[in-house]
Coordinates of C-alpha atoms in Angstrom, one line a residue:
X436 CA -21.6 3.8 20.1
X437 CA -21.0 0.5 18.3
X438 CA -17.4 0.0 17.2
X439 CA -16.9 -0.5 13.5
X440 CA -15.6 -3.9 12.5
X441 CA -12.6 -3.6 10.2
X442 CA -11.7 -6.1 7.6
X443 CA -9.4 -6.3 4.5
X444 CA -9.2 -8.3 1.4
X445 CA -8.1 -8.3 -2.2
X446 CA -9.0 -8.8 -5.8
X447 CA -6.4 -11.5 -6.5
X448 CA -5.5 -12.0 -10.2
X449 CA -3.1 -13.9 -12.4
X450 CA -2.2 -13.8 -16.1
X451 CA -4.0 -16.2 -18.4
X452 CA -3.5 -17.1 -22.1
X453 CA -6.4 -14.8 -23.1
X454 CA -6.2 -12.1 -20.5
X455 CA -6.5 -12.5 -16.7
X456 CA -8.2 -14.7 -14.2
X457 CA -9.8 -13.6 -10.9
X458 CA -9.7 -15.7 -7.7
X459 CA -13.0 -16.4 -6.0
X460 CA -13.6 -18.5 -2.9
X461 CA -16.6 -20.5 -1.6
X462 CA -17.4 -20.1 2.1
X463 CA -19.4 -23.1 3.3
X464 CA -20.7 -21.6 6.5
X465 CA -22.3 -18.7 4.5
X466 CA -23.0 -20.8 1.3
X467 CA -21.7 -17.9 -0.8
X468 CA -19.0 -17.1 -3.3
X469 CA -16.8 -14.1 -2.3
X470 CA -13.6 -12.3 -2.8
X471 CA -11.0 -13.4 -0.2
X472 CA -11.2 -11.1 2.9
X473 CA -11.2 -11.2 6.7
X474 CA -11.0 -9.2 9.9
X475 CA -7.9 -7.4 11.1
X476 CA -6.0 -8.8 14.0
X477 CA -6.0 -6.1 16.7
X478 CA -3.9 -3.2 15.5
X479 CA -2.8 -4.9 12.3
X480 CA -2.3 -2.6 9.3
X481 CA -5.1 -3.1 6.8
X482 CA -2.8 -3.8 3.9
X483 CA -0.9 -6.5 5.9
X484 CA -4.2 -8.0 6.9
X485 CA -5.4 -8.1 3.2
X486 CA -2.3 -10.0 2.2
X487 CA -2.5 -12.4 5.1
X488 CA -6.2 -13.1 4.7
X489 CA -5.8 -13.7 0.9
X490 CA -3.0 -16.1 1.7
X491 CA -5.0 -17.9 4.4
X492 CA -8.1 -18.3 2.3
X493 CA -6.6 -19.0 -1.2
X494 CA -3.1 -20.4 -0.4
X495 CA -1.6 -17.8 -2.7
X496 CA 0.6 -14.8 -1.6
X497 CA -0.6 -11.7 -3.4
X498 CA 1.7 -8.8 -4.4
X499 CA -0.1 -5.5 -3.7
X500 CA -0.4 -3.1 -6.7
X501 CA -2.9 -0.5 -5.7
X502 CA -5.7 0.3 -3.3
X503 CA -9.2 -0.4 -4.6
X504 CA -12.4 1.4 -3.5
X505 CA -13.4 0.2 0.0
X506 CA -16.7 -1.3 1.0
X507 CA -18.9 -0.3 4.0
X508 CA -22.1 -1.9 5.1
X509 CA -24.1 -2.8 8.2
X510 CA -24.1 -6.3 9.6
X511 CA -27.0 -8.0 11.4
X512 CA -27.6 -6.3 14.7
X513 CA -26.7 -2.9 13.3
X514 CA -22.9 -3.4 13.6
X515 CA -21.1 -1.3 11.0
X516 CA -18.3 -2.9 9.0
X517 CA -15.7 -1.6 6.5
X518 CA -13.5 -3.6 4.2
X519 CA -10.3 -2.2 2.6
X520 CA -9.5 -3.8 -0.7
X521 CA -6.3 -4.0 -2.7
X522 CA -5.5 -5.2 -6.2
X523 CA -3.1 -8.2 -5.7
X524 CA -1.2 -10.0 -8.4
X525 CA -0.6 -13.7 -7.6
X526 CA 3.0 -14.3 -6.6
X527 CA 5.3 -16.8 -8.2
X528 CA 5.5 -19.0 -5.2
X529 CA 3.7 -22.4 -5.1
X530 CA 0.1 -22.4 -3.9
X531 CA -0.8 -24.2 -0.7
X532 CA -4.1 -25.3 0.7
X533 CA -6.3 -22.8 2.5
X534 CA -5.7 -22.9 6.2
X535 CA -9.3 -23.7 7.4
X536 CA -11.6 -25.7 5.2
X537 CA -14.6 -24.8 7.4
X538 CA -14.1 -21.2 6.2
X539 CA -13.1 -21.8 2.6
X540 CA -13.8 -25.1 0.9
X541 CA -13.2 -24.2 -2.8
X542 CA -10.9 -21.8 -4.6
X543 CA -11.5 -21.1 -8.3
X544 CA -9.8 -19.0 -10.9
X545 CA -12.2 -17.5 -13.5
X546 CA -12.1 -15.1 -16.4
X547 CA -13.5 -11.7 -15.1
X548 CA -16.9 -12.1 -16.7
X549 CA -17.4 -15.5 -15.1
X550 CA -16.1 -14.3 -11.8
X551 CA -18.6 -11.5 -11.8
X552 CA -21.4 -13.9 -12.5
X553 CA -20.2 -16.3 -9.7
X554 CA -19.8 -13.7 -7.0
X555 CA -22.7 -13.5 -4.6
X556 CA -22.5 -9.8 -3.6
X557 CA -22.9 -6.6 -5.7
X558 CA -20.0 -4.9 -4.0
X559 CA -17.6 -7.7 -4.9
X560 CA -18.9 -7.7 -8.5
X561 CA -18.4 -4.0 -8.8
X562 CA -14.8 -4.3 -7.6
X563 CA -14.0 -6.8 -10.4
X564 CA -15.8 -4.7 -12.9
X565 CA -13.5 -1.8 -11.8
X566 CA -10.3 -3.9 -12.0
X567 CA -10.9 -4.9 -15.6
X568 CA -10.8 -1.2 -16.6
X569 CA -7.3 -0.6 -15.1
X570 CA -4.2 -0.5 -17.3
X571 CA -1.4 -3.0 -16.7
X572 CA 0.8 -2.2 -13.7
X573 CA 4.5 -2.0 -14.6
X574 CA 6.1 -0.4 -11.5
X575 CA 5.6 0.7 -7.9
X576 CA 7.1 3.4 -5.7
X577 CA 6.5 3.8 -2.0
X578 CA 6.8 7.4 -0.8
X579 CA 6.8 7.7 3.0
X580 CA 7.0 10.7 5.4
X581 CA 9.4 10.2 8.2
X582 CA 8.0 9.2 11.6
X583 CA 7.6 11.5 14.6
X584 CA 10.8 13.0 15.9
X585 CA 9.8 15.4 18.7
X586 CA 9.6 19.1 18.1
X587 CA 12.1 21.1 16.2
X588 CA 12.2 23.9 18.8
X589 CA 13.0 21.4 21.5
X590 CA 16.1 20.0 19.8
X591 CA 19.3 22.0 20.5
X592 CA 21.5 20.5 17.8
X593 CA 21.6 20.4 14.0
X594 CA 18.0 19.7 12.9
X595 CA 19.3 17.2 10.4
X596 CA 20.4 15.1 13.3
X597 CA 17.1 15.2 15.2
X598 CA 16.2 11.5 15.8
X599 CA 12.8 9.8 15.9
X600 CA 11.2 9.6 19.3
X601 CA 9.4 6.7 21.0
X602 CA 6.2 7.4 19.0
X603 CA 8.2 7.6 15.8
X604 CA 9.9 4.2 16.5
X605 CA 6.5 2.6 16.9
X606 CA 5.3 4.2 13.6
X607 CA 8.4 3.0 11.8
X608 CA 7.7 -0.6 12.9
X609 CA 4.1 -0.3 11.8
X610 CA 5.1 1.1 8.4
X611 CA 7.8 -1.6 8.0
X612 CA 5.1 -4.3 8.4
X613 CA 2.9 -2.7 5.7
X614 CA 5.7 -1.7 3.3
X615 CA 7.4 -5.1 3.5
X616 CA 4.5 -6.8 1.7
X617 CA 5.4 -4.8 -1.4
X618 CA 8.9 -6.4 -1.2
X619 CA 10.8 -3.2 -2.2
X620 CA 14.2 -3.9 -3.8
X621 CA 15.7 -0.5 -3.1
X622 CA 15.5 1.9 -0.1
X623 CA 16.3 5.6 -0.3
X624 CA 16.2 8.1 2.6
X625 CA 16.3 11.9 2.5
X626 CA 19.3 13.5 4.3
X627 CA 17.9 14.0 7.8
X628 CA 18.6 11.2 10.3
X629 CA 14.9 10.7 11.1
X630 CA 14.3 9.7 7.4
X631 CA 16.9 7.0 7.6
X632 CA 15.7 5.8 11.0
X633 CA 12.1 5.5 9.6
X634 CA 13.3 3.1 7.0
X635 CA 15.6 1.1 9.3
X636 CA 13.0 -1.5 10.5
X637 CA 12.0 -2.1 6.9
X638 CA 15.7 -2.4 5.9
X639 CA 16.2 -5.0 8.7
X640 CA 13.2 -7.0 7.5
X641 CA 14.4 -7.1 3.9
X642 CA 18.2 -7.2 4.4
X643 CA 18.6 -4.1 2.3
X644 CA 21.0 -1.1 2.6
X645 CA 19.6 2.4 2.8
X646 CA 20.9 5.0 0.3
X647 CA 20.8 8.7 1.2
X648 CA 19.8 11.3 -1.4
X649 CA 19.4 15.0 -0.7
X650 CA 17.0 15.3 -3.7
X651 CA 14.1 14.2 -1.4
X652 CA 15.0 16.5 1.5
X653 CA 13.5 19.9 2.3
X654 CA 15.8 22.7 1.2
X655 CA 17.2 25.1 3.8
X656 CA 15.7 28.0 1.9
X657 CA 11.9 27.7 1.4
X658 CA 12.2 29.6 -1.8
X659 CA 14.1 26.7 -3.2
X660 CA 11.2 24.2 -2.6
X661 CA 9.7 24.4 -6.1
X662 CA 13.0 23.6 -7.7
X663 CA 13.6 20.8 -5.2
X664 CA 10.2 19.3 -6.0
X665 CA 10.9 19.3 -9.7
X666 CA 14.3 17.6 -9.1
X667 CA 12.6 15.0 -6.9
X668 CA 10.0 14.3 -9.7
X669 CA 12.8 13.9 -12.2
X670 CA 14.5 11.4 -9.9
X671 CA 11.3 9.4 -9.5
X672 CA 11.2 9.0 -13.3
X673 CA 14.7 7.7 -13.2
X674 CA 13.8 5.2 -10.5
X675 CA 10.9 3.9 -12.5
X676 CA 13.1 1.1 -13.9
X677 CA 11.2 -2.0 -12.9
X678 CA 12.7 -2.2 -9.4
X679 CA 10.3 -1.5 -6.5
X680 CA 11.6 1.5 -4.5
X681 CA 10.7 2.8 -1.0
X682 CA 11.6 6.4 -0.4
X683 CA 11.4 8.3 2.9
X684 CA 11.0 12.1 2.5
X685 CA 9.7 15.1 4.4
X686 CA 6.4 16.8 5.0
X687 CA 7.0 19.9 2.8
X688 CA 8.3 17.9 -0.2
X689 CA 5.7 15.2 -0.4
X690 CA 2.4 17.1 -1.0
X691 CA 3.9 19.3 -3.7
X692 CA 5.7 16.4 -5.3
X693 CA 2.5 14.3 -5.5
X694 CA 0.5 17.2 -6.8
X695 CA 3.0 17.8 -9.6
X696 CA 3.0 14.1 -10.5
X697 CA -0.8 13.9 -10.4
X698 CA -1.3 17.1 -12.5
X699 CA -3.0 18.9 -9.6
X700 CA -2.7 22.6 -8.7
X701 CA -3.5 22.2 -5.0
X702 CA -1.0 20.1 -2.8
X703 CA -3.4 20.2 0.2
X704 CA -5.1 16.8 -0.6
X705 CA -1.7 15.1 -0.6
X706 CA -0.7 16.2 3.0
X707 CA 0.8 13.2 4.7
X708 CA 0.8 12.5 8.4
X709 CA 4.2 11.6 9.9
X710 CA 4.9 7.9 9.6
X711 CA 2.4 7.5 6.8
X712 CA 2.9 7.2 3.1
X713 CA 1.7 6.5 -0.5
X714 CA 1.9 3.9 -3.2
X715 CA 2.6 5.3 -6.6
X716 CA 1.5 2.8 -9.3
X717 CA 2.9 3.2 -12.8
X718 CA 1.9 1.8 -16.1
X719 CA 4.8 2.5 -18.4
X720 CA 5.6 6.2 -17.9
X721 CA 2.1 7.1 -16.7
X722 CA 1.1 7.4 -13.0
X723 CA -2.1 5.5 -12.9
X724 CA -2.9 5.4 -9.2
X725 CA -1.9 7.1 -5.9
X726 CA -3.0 5.1 -2.9
X727 CA -2.4 5.8 0.8
X728 CA -0.6 2.9 2.4

């Protein structure tokens, strides 16, 4: 079976006097106009790859805001390819020249309508058409489930002290690489040690302390879970203050919390693997997107 080629990219935008502008690149070897994108490097996280490829092709570091619909197609020779896309706001740092002029020889910023007309491919045009319908993003919260920490029944001590295992340490490093591109300004871990340990690689990268809050921990009594979820939702509202926050919580809290925030009755679709997480994108007091990291 032919292995799928994985790539990632972004719809990179910046404010303009009369709205926004979209970044479009020209690829001389294909003679086309495209959104910036490229292949993942080995086991690289798709989000980290999207930010890297956009920087390499445009000279601008993008700040992720939400996941956009992905694209899948078949390349010549019958090779399947998928591209993960993110909405990226242009950062404030100075732009630099693209790394390889043989891959990208022109970078232009256009109003959305002109960008749509310039782009060579229908999938790229549809992504820009989708972006212009989105409300302005005013805040981001990362909600992460702690990494693997062995099995509860195999740990003899206080379960709150059960540490991440070798698999969990690798997951925490992978999550740190992806979460760091959001540049969170505040880190919060639920009470169990494994939640703090999951955030430690990210804290090291960013030079930030980790606060501990029991609000995001599973209660000892399962009957108390609904009340704990409501308290966690209220705390998230308090944290929606313009500072980007990364929170590490637990597997029984996250699905019900996200369902409550998203106005859903069934928490099952929000089940989160260990070491994985979500981006909560806010526009004012409204949750406008839930994206898996």
